[in-house]
Coordinates of C-alpha atoms in Angstrom, one line a residue:
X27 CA 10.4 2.0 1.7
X28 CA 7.0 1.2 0.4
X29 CA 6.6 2.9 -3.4
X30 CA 5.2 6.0 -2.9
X31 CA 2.8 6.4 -5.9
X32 CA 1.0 3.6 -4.8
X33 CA 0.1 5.0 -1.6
X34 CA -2.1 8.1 -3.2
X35 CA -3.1 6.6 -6.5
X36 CA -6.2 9.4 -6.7
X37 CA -3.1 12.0 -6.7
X38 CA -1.9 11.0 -10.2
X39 CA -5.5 10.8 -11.3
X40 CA -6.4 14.6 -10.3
X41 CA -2.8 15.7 -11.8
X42 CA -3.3 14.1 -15.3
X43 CA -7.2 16.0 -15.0
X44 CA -5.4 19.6 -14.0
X45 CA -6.8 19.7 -11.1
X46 CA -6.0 21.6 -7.4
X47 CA -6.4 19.6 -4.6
X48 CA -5.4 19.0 -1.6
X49 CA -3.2 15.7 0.2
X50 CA -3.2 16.0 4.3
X51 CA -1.6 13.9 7.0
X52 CA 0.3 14.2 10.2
X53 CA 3.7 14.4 10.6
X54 CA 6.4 11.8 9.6
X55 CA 3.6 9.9 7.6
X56 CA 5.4 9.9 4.2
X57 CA 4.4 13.0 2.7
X58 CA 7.3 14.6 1.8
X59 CA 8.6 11.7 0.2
X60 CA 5.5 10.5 -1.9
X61 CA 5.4 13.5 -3.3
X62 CA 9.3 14.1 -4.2
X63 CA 8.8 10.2 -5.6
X64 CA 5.8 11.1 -7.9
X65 CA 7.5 14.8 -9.3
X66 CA 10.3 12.4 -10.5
X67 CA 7.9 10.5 -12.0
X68 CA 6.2 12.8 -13.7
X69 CA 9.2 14.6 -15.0
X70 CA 10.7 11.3 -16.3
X71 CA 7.8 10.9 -18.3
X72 CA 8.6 14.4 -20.3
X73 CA 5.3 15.7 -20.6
X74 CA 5.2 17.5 -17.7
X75 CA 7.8 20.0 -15.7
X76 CA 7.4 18.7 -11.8
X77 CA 8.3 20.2 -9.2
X78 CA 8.2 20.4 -5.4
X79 CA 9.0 23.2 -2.5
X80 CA 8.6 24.0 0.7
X81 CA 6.7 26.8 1.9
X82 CA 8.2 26.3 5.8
X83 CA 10.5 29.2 5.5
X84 CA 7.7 31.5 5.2
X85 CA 6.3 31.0 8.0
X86 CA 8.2 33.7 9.2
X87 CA 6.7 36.3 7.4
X88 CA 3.8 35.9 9.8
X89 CA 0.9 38.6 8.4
X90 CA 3.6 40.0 5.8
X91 CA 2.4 38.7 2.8
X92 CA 5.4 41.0 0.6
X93 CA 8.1 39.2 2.8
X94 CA 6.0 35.6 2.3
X95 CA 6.2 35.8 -1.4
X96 CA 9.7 36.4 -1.9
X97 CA 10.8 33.4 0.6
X98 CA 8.4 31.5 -1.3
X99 CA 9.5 32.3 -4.7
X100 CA 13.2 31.7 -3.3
X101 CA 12.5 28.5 -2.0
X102 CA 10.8 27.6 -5.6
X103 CA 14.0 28.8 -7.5
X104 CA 16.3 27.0 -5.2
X105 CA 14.2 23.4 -5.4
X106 CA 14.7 23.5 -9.1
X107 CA 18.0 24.0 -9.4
X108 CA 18.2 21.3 -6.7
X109 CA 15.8 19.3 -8.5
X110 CA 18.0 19.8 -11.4
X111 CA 15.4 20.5 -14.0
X112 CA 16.7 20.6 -17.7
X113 CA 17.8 23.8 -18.4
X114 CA 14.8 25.0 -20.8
X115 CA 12.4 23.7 -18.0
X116 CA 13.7 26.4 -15.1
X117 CA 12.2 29.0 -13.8
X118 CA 13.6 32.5 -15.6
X119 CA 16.6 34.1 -14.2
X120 CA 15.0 37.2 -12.5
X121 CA 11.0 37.6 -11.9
X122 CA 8.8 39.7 -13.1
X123 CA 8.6 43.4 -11.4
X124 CA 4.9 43.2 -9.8
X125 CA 3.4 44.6 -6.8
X126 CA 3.1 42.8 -3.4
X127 CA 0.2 40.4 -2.8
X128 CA 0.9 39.6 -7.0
X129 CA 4.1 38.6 -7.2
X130 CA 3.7 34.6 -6.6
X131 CA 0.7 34.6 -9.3
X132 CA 3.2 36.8 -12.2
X133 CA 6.1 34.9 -11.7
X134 CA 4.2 31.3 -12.1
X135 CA 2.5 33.0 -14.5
X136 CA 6.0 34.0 -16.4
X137 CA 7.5 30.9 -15.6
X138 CA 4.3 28.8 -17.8
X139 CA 4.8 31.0 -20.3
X140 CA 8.3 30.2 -20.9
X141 CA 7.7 26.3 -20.1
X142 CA 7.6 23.9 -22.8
X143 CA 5.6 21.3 -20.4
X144 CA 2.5 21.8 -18.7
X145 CA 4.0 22.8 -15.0
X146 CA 2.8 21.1 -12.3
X147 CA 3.3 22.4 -8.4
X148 CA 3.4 20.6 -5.1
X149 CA 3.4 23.3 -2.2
X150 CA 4.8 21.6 0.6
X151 CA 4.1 22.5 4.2
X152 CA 1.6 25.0 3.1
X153 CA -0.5 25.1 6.6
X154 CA 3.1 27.0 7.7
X155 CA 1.6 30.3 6.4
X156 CA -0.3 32.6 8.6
X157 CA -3.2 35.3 8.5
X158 CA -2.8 37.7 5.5
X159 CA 0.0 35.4 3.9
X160 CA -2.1 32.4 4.1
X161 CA -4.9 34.6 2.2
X162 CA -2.5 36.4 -0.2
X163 CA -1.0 33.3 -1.3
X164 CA -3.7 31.2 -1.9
X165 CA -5.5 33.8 -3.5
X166 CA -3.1 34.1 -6.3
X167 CA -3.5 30.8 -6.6
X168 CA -7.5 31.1 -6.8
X169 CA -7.1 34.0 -9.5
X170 CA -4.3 31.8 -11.5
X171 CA -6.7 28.9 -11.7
X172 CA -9.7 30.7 -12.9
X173 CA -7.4 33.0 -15.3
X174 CA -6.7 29.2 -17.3
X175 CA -10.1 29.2 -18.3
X176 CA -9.1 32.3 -20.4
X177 CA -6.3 31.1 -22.1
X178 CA -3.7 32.7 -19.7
X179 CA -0.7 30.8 -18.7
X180 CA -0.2 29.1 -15.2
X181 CA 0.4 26.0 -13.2
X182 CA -2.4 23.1 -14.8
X183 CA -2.2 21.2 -11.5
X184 CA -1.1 22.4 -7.7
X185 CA -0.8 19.8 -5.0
X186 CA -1.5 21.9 -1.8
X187 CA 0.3 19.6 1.1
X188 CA 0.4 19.8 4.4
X189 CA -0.7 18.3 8.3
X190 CA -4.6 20.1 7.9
X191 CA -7.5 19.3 5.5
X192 CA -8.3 22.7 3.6
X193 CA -11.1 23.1 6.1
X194 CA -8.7 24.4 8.9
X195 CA -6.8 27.1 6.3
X196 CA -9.7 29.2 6.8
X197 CA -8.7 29.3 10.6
X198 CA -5.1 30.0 9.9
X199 CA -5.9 32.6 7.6
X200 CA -8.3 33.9 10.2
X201 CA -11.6 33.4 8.3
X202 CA -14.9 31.4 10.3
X203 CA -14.5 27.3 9.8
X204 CA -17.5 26.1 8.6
X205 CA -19.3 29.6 6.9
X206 CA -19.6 29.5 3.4
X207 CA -18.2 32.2 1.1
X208 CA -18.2 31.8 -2.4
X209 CA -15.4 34.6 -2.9
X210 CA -12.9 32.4 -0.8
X211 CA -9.5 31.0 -2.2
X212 CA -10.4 27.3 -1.2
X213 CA -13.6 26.9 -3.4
X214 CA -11.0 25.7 -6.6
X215 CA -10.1 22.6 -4.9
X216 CA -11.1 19.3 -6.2
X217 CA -10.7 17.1 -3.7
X218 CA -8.7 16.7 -0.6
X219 CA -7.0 13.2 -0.1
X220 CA -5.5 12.1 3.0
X221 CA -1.8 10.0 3.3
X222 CA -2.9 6.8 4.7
X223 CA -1.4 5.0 7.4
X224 CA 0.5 1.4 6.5
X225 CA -2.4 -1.7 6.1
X226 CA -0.6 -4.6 7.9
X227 CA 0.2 -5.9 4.6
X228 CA 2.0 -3.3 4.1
X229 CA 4.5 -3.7 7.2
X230 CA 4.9 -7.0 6.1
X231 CA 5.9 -5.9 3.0
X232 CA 8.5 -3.1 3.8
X233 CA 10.1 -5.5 6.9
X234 CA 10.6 -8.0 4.1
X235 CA 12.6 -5.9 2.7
X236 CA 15.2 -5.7 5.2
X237 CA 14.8 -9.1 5.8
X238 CA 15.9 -9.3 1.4
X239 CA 18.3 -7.0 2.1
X240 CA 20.2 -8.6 5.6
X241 CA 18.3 -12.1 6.1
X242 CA 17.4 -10.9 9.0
X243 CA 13.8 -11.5 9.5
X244 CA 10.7 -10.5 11.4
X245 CA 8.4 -13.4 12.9
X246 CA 4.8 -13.0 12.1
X247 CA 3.7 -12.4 15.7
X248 CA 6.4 -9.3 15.7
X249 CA 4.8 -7.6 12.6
X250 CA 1.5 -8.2 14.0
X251 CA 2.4 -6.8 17.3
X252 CA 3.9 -4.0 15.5
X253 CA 0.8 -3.3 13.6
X254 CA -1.2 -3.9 16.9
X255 CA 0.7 -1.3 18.7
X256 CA 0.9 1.2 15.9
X257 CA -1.9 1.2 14.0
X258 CA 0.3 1.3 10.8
X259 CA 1.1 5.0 11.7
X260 CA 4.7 5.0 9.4
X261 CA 6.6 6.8 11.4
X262 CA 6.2 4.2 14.5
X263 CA 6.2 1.4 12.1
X264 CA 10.0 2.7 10.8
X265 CA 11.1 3.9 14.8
X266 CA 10.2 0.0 16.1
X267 CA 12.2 -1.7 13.3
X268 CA 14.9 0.8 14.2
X269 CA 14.9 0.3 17.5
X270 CA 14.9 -3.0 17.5
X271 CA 17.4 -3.6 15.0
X272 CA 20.0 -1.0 15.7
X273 CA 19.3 0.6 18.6
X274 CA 19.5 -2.7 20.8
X275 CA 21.6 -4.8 18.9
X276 CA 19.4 -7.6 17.9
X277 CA 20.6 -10.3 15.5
X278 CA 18.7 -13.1 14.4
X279 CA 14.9 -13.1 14.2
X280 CA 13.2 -10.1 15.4
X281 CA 10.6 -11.8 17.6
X282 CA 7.4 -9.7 19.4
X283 CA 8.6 -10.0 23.2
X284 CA 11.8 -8.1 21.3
X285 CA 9.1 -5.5 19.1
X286 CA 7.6 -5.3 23.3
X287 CA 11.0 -4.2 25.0
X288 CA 11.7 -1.6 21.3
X289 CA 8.3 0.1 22.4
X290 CA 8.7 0.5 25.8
X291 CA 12.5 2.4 24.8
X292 CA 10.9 4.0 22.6
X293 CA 7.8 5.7 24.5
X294 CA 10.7 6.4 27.5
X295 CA 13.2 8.2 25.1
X296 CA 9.8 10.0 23.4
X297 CA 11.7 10.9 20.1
X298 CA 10.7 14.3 18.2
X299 CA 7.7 13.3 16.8
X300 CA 6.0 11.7 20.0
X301 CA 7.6 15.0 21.6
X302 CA 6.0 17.2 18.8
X303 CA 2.5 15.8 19.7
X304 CA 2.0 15.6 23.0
X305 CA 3.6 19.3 23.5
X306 CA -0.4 20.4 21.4
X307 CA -2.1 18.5 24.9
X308 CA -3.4 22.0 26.5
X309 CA -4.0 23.6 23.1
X310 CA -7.3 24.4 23.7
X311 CA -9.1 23.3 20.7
X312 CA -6.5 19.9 21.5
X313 CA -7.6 19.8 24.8
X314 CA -11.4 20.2 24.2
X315 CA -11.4 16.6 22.3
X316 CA -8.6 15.0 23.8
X317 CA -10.3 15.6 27.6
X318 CA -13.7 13.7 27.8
X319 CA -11.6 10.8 25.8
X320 CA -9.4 10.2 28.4
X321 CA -12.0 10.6 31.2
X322 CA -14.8 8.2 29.2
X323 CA -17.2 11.0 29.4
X324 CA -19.2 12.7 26.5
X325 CA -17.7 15.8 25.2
X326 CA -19.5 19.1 24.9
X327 CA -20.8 19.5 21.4
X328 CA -21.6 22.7 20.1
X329 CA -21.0 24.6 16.6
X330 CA -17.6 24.6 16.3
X331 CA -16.8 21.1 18.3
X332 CA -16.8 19.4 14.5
X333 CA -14.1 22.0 13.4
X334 CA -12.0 20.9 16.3
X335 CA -12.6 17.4 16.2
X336 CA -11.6 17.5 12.3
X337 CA -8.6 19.5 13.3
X338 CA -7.1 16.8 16.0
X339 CA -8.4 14.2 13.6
X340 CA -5.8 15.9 10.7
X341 CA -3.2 15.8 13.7
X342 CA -3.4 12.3 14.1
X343 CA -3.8 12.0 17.9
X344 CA -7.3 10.7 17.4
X345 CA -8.5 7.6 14.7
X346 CA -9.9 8.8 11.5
X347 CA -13.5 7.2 12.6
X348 CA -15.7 7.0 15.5
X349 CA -15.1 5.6 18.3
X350 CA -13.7 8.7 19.6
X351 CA -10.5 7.1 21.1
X352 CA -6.6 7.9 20.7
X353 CA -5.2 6.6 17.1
X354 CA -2.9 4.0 18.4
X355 CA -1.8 2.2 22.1
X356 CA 1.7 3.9 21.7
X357 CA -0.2 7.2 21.5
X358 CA -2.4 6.1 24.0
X359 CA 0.2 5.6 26.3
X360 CA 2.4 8.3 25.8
X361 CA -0.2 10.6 26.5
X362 CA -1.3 8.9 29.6
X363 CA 2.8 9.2 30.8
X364 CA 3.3 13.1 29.8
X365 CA 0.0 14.1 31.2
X366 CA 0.7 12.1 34.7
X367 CA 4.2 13.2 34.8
X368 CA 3.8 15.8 37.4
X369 CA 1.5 13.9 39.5
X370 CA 4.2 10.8 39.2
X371 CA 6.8 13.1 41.0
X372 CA 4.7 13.1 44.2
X373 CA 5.0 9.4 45.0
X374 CA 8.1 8.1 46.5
X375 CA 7.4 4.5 47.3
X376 CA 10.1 1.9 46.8
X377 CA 9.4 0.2 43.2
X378 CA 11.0 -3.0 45.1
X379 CA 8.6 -2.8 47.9
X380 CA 6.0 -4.4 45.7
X381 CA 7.7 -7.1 44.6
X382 CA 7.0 -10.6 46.4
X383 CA 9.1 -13.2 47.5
X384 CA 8.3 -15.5 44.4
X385 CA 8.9 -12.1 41.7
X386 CA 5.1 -11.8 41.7
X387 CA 3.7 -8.3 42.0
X388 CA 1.6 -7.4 44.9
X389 CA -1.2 -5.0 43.7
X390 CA -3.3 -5.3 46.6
X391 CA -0.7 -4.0 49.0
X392 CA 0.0 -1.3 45.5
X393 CA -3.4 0.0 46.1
X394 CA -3.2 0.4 49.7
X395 CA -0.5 2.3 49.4
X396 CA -2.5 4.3 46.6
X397 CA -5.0 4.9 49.3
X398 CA -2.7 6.8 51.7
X399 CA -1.3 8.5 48.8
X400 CA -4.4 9.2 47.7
X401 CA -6.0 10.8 51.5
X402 CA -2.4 13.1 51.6
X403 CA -2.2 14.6 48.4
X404 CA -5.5 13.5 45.7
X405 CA -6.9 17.2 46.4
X406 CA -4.0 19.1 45.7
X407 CA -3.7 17.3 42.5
X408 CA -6.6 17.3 41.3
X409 CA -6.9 20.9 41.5
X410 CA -4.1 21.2 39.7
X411 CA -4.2 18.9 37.3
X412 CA -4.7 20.8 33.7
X413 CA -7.1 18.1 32.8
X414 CA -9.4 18.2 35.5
X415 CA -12.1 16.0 34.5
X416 CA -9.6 13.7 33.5
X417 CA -7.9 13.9 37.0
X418 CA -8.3 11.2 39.3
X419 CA -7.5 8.7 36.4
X420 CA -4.7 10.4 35.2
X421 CA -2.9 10.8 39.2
X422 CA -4.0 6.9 39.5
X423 CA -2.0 6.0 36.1
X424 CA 1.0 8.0 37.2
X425 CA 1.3 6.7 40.5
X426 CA 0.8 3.0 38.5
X427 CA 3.4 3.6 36.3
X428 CA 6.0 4.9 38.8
X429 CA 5.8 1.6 40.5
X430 CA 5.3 -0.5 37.8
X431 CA 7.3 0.8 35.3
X432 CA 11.0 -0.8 34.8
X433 CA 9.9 -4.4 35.6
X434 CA 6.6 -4.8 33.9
X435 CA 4.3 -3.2 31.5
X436 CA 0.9 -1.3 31.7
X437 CA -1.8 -1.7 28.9
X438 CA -4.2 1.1 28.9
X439 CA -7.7 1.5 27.1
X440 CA -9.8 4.1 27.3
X441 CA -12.2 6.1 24.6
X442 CA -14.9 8.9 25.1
X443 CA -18.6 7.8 26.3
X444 CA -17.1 4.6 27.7
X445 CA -17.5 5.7 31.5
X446 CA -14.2 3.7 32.0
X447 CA -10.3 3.5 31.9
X448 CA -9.3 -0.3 31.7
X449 CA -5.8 -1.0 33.2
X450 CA -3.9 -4.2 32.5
X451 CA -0.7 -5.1 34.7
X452 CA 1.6 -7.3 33.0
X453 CA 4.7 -8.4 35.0
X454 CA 6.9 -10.8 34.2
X455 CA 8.5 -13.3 36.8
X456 CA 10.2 -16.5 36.8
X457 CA 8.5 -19.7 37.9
X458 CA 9.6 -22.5 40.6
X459 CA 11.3 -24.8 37.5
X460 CA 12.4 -21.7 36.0
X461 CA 10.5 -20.9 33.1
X462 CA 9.3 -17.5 32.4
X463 CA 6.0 -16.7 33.5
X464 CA 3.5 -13.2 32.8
X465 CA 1.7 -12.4 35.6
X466 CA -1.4 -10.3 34.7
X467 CA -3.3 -8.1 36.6
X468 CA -6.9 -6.4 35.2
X469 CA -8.7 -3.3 36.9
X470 CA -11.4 -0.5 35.8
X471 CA -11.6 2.7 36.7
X472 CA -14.9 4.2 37.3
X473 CA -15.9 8.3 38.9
X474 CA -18.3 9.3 40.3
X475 CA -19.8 12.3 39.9
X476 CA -22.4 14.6 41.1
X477 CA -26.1 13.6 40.4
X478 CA -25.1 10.6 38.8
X479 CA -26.4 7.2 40.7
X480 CA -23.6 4.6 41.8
X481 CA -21.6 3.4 39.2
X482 CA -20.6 0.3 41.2
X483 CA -23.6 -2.6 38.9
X484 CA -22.2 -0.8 35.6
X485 CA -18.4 -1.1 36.8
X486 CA -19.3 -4.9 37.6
X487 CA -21.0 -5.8 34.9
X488 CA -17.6 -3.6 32.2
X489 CA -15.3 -5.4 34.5
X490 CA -17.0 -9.1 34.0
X491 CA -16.6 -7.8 30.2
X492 CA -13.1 -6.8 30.6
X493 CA -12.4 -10.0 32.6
X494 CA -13.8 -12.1 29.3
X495 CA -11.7 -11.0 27.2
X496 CA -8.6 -11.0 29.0
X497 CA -9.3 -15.0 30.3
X498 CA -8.7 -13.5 33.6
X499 CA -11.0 -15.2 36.9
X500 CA -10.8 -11.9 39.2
X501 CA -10.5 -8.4 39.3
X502 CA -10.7 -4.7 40.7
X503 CA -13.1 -1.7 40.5
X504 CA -11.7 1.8 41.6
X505 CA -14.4 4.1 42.0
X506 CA -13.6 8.0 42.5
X507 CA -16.2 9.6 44.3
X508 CA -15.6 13.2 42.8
X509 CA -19.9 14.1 44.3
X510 CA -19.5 17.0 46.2
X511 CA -21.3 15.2 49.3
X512 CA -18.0 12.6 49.0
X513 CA -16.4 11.6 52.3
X514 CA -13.7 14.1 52.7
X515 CA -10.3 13.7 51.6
X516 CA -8.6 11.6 54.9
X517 CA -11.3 9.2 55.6
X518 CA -11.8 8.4 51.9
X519 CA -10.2 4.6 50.6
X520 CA -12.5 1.6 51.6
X521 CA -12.2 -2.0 50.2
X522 CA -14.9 -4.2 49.8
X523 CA -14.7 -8.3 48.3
X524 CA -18.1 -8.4 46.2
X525 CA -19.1 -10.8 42.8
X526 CA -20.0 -9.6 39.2
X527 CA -22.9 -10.5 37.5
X528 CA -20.9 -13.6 36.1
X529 CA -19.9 -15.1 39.5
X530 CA -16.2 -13.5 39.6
X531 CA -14.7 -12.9 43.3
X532 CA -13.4 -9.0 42.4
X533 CA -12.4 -6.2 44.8
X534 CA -14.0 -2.7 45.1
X535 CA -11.8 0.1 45.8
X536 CA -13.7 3.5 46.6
X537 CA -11.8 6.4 46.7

């Protein structure tokens, strides 16, 4: 593991200033365990009593703030005592008698008053509380703070943690995201920090690691591939090395085709956190952002699209900064997979069918096939499909990856206000003198719709781009014609050979 402190230097900062503030990131990113590294730190140090707990078992409580406050103060005693604090640094044995919606604030109260060293709190998984809790709570907090000024005892520095920026706790305690209020419980924090993911340096540094450890080591082209897939997000970064190294038995060095094979089990087998994301999808506020960037279009921007952005932003799905496009191409593709997964159950062509003579992949005769697939059930699906603007390219993915998947790999990029999805095929195949050869395949996906003109010069002239960056000499344009004057659905599918701006021979698919 990387050294946690080093990952939040600001956090240490804020503490020794006793200050409240905030850290934020998605799932599996480290939290947990930068935080449980720095309380040992700071109780090693002995100026400070340190400590850490969980706030997940209260998210029971729902609205009942009474209930919330004693699972919280029960998970507080019993991460001491697992902490093992000294004995004259623990919180007393029995709390002070207070009423509900005080007891947090008098028992950290008590607890400071008794405490030789300044006290300082991390409140782990705080976004768990709910409504009336989420208020109670944090208000005690609020009133504790300010009470310092007056000489009154209480914590001089609480870490609230947790997947959300301080923004969305209004929402979860019911208030309006964006309004000001000066009477609020969030106006006492300082500052609100956010749990990076891993630099490539970084991967570098924690494979070596293993590699120090086993001698097994990682070629440079596999930690770049790792980073290139990942995006440094920790939690792929640590399921690829594990994958690779234990799940599939490698010895020797781990090489990228190897860090290519550890993805691809890894996006089938879709391990709790990949499950945990994609299951937020049709989450309205989710599905409001994640929509237009799967379809290229422009989302719909009104007063509280910056609130929901933010809040998908905190989740991780999306990068921190514009362009609005999926974090990572593991991301990218998992949700591409679960979102065509009910559309992939309506094709039953034979994988094997589209495989020539020479182990070549026949897309041409692949999108013929998607053509008469297309005429008997495209308007069944796209009326059901949940994203519907997203639909055509979504049932066009799925029926891609039911063939392709299993002997080659599909690379898919695609961002809000493009206009486009770009689909690279990558198959492998053996040559005549039996080397081992990657066939690759480019298209672009293009819709569309009504009182728009033809997309067909702008998809030629983002293919020829597409084409230039991939070295590729030819390529294809699918254009779903979603106008409600379209053809209808059994005479649509028409092919056409035509050339790009740049000279390319490419084929036009209208659908």
């Amino acid at each position: 593991m990387l050294p946690p402190a080093h990952r939040i230097p600001q956090a240490r900062e804020l503490i020794d200033m006793d200050r409240y503030f905030v850290l934020h990131a998605p799932r599996q990113t480290g939290k947990t365990t930068t935080l449980n590294a720095l309380a040992s730190e700071l109780n090693a140090e002995g100026d400070v009593a340190a400590l850490m707990f969980s706030c997940e078992r209260a998210k029971a409580a729902g609205d009942d703030y009474a209930a919330a406050e004693e699972m919280l103060l029960a998970s507080l005693r019993q991460a001491a005592e697992w902490a093992a604090l000294p004995a004259e640094l623990l919180p007393p044995d029995t709390w002070p008698e207070a009423p509900a919606g005080t007891r947090v604030g008098s028992a950290l109260t008590e607890w400071c008053r008794r405490c030789p060293r300044r006290v300082v709190l991390f409140l782990d998984e705080i976004d768990a509380l709910q409504g009336n809790s989420m208020v109670s709570i944090l208000s005690q907090l609020r009133h504790g703070h300010n009470a310092r000024h007056e000489g009154h005892s209480f914590p001089a520095s609480v870490v609230l943690c947790g997947l959300r920026d301080v923004r969305d706790y209004k929402v979860a305690s019911g208030g309006e995201a964006g309004r000001s209020n000066p009477a609020s419980p969030f106006n006492i924090v300082a500052e609100s920090l956010r749990l990076g993911d891993f630099t490539a340096d970084e991967i570098a540094e924690l494979y070596d690691q293993h590699t120090q450890a086993t001698g097994q080591e990682f070629t440079k082209d596999a930690v770049d591939r790792v980073f290139e897939l990942t995006q440094g997000q920790p939690w792929l970064v640590n399921a690829l090395a594990f994958e690779t190294i234990l799940q599939m038995g490698k010895t020797g060095a781990i090489t990228a085709g190897q860090v290519e094979d550890a993805k691809e089990r890894l996006i089938r087998k879709r391990g709790m956190h990949l499950d945990s994301l994609v299951a937020r999808l049709h989450e309205p506020r989710i599905k409001r952002v994640m929509e237009p960037v799967v379809a290229g279009s422009l989302p719909h921007i009104d007063p509280t699209f910056s609130d929901d952005l933010s809040y998908v932003r905190d989740l991780g799905l999306i990068k921190q900064k514009p362009p609005l496009e999926v974090a990572n191409p593991i991301y990218r593709e998992v949700i591409l997979r679960v979102l065509g997964d009910p559309s992939e159950q309506y094709v039953m062509a034979d994988p094997h069918s589209f495989v020539l003579p020479d182990g070549r992949f026949d897309l041409p005769r692949l999108l013929e096939a998607f053509v008469v697939f297309w005429r008997e059930h495209g308007e069944v699906l796209v009326r059901q499909e949940g994203y519907h603007e997203a639909a055509c390219q979504i049932i066009l993915m799925a029926f891609l990856h039911r063939l392709v998947n299993g002997g080659g790999y599909l690379d898919r990029e695609y961002a809000a206000g493009t206009k486009r999805l770009d689909v690279l095929v990558r198959w492998p195949y053996t040559g005549p003198d039996g080397e081992r050869l990657m066939q690759r395949e480019a298209m672009e996906l293009k819709v569309w719709r009504a009182g728009e003109t033809d997309p067909l010069p702008d998809g030629l002239a983002q293919l020829d781009r597409y084409l230039d960056r991939l070295t590729l000499p030819t390529g294809g344009l699918v254009i779903f014609d979603r106008r409600p004057e379209a053809p209808p659905w059994k005479e649509r599918g028409s092919f056409e050979q035509t050339t790009t701006p740049s000279g390319r021979q490419v084929t036009v698919l209208r659908v």
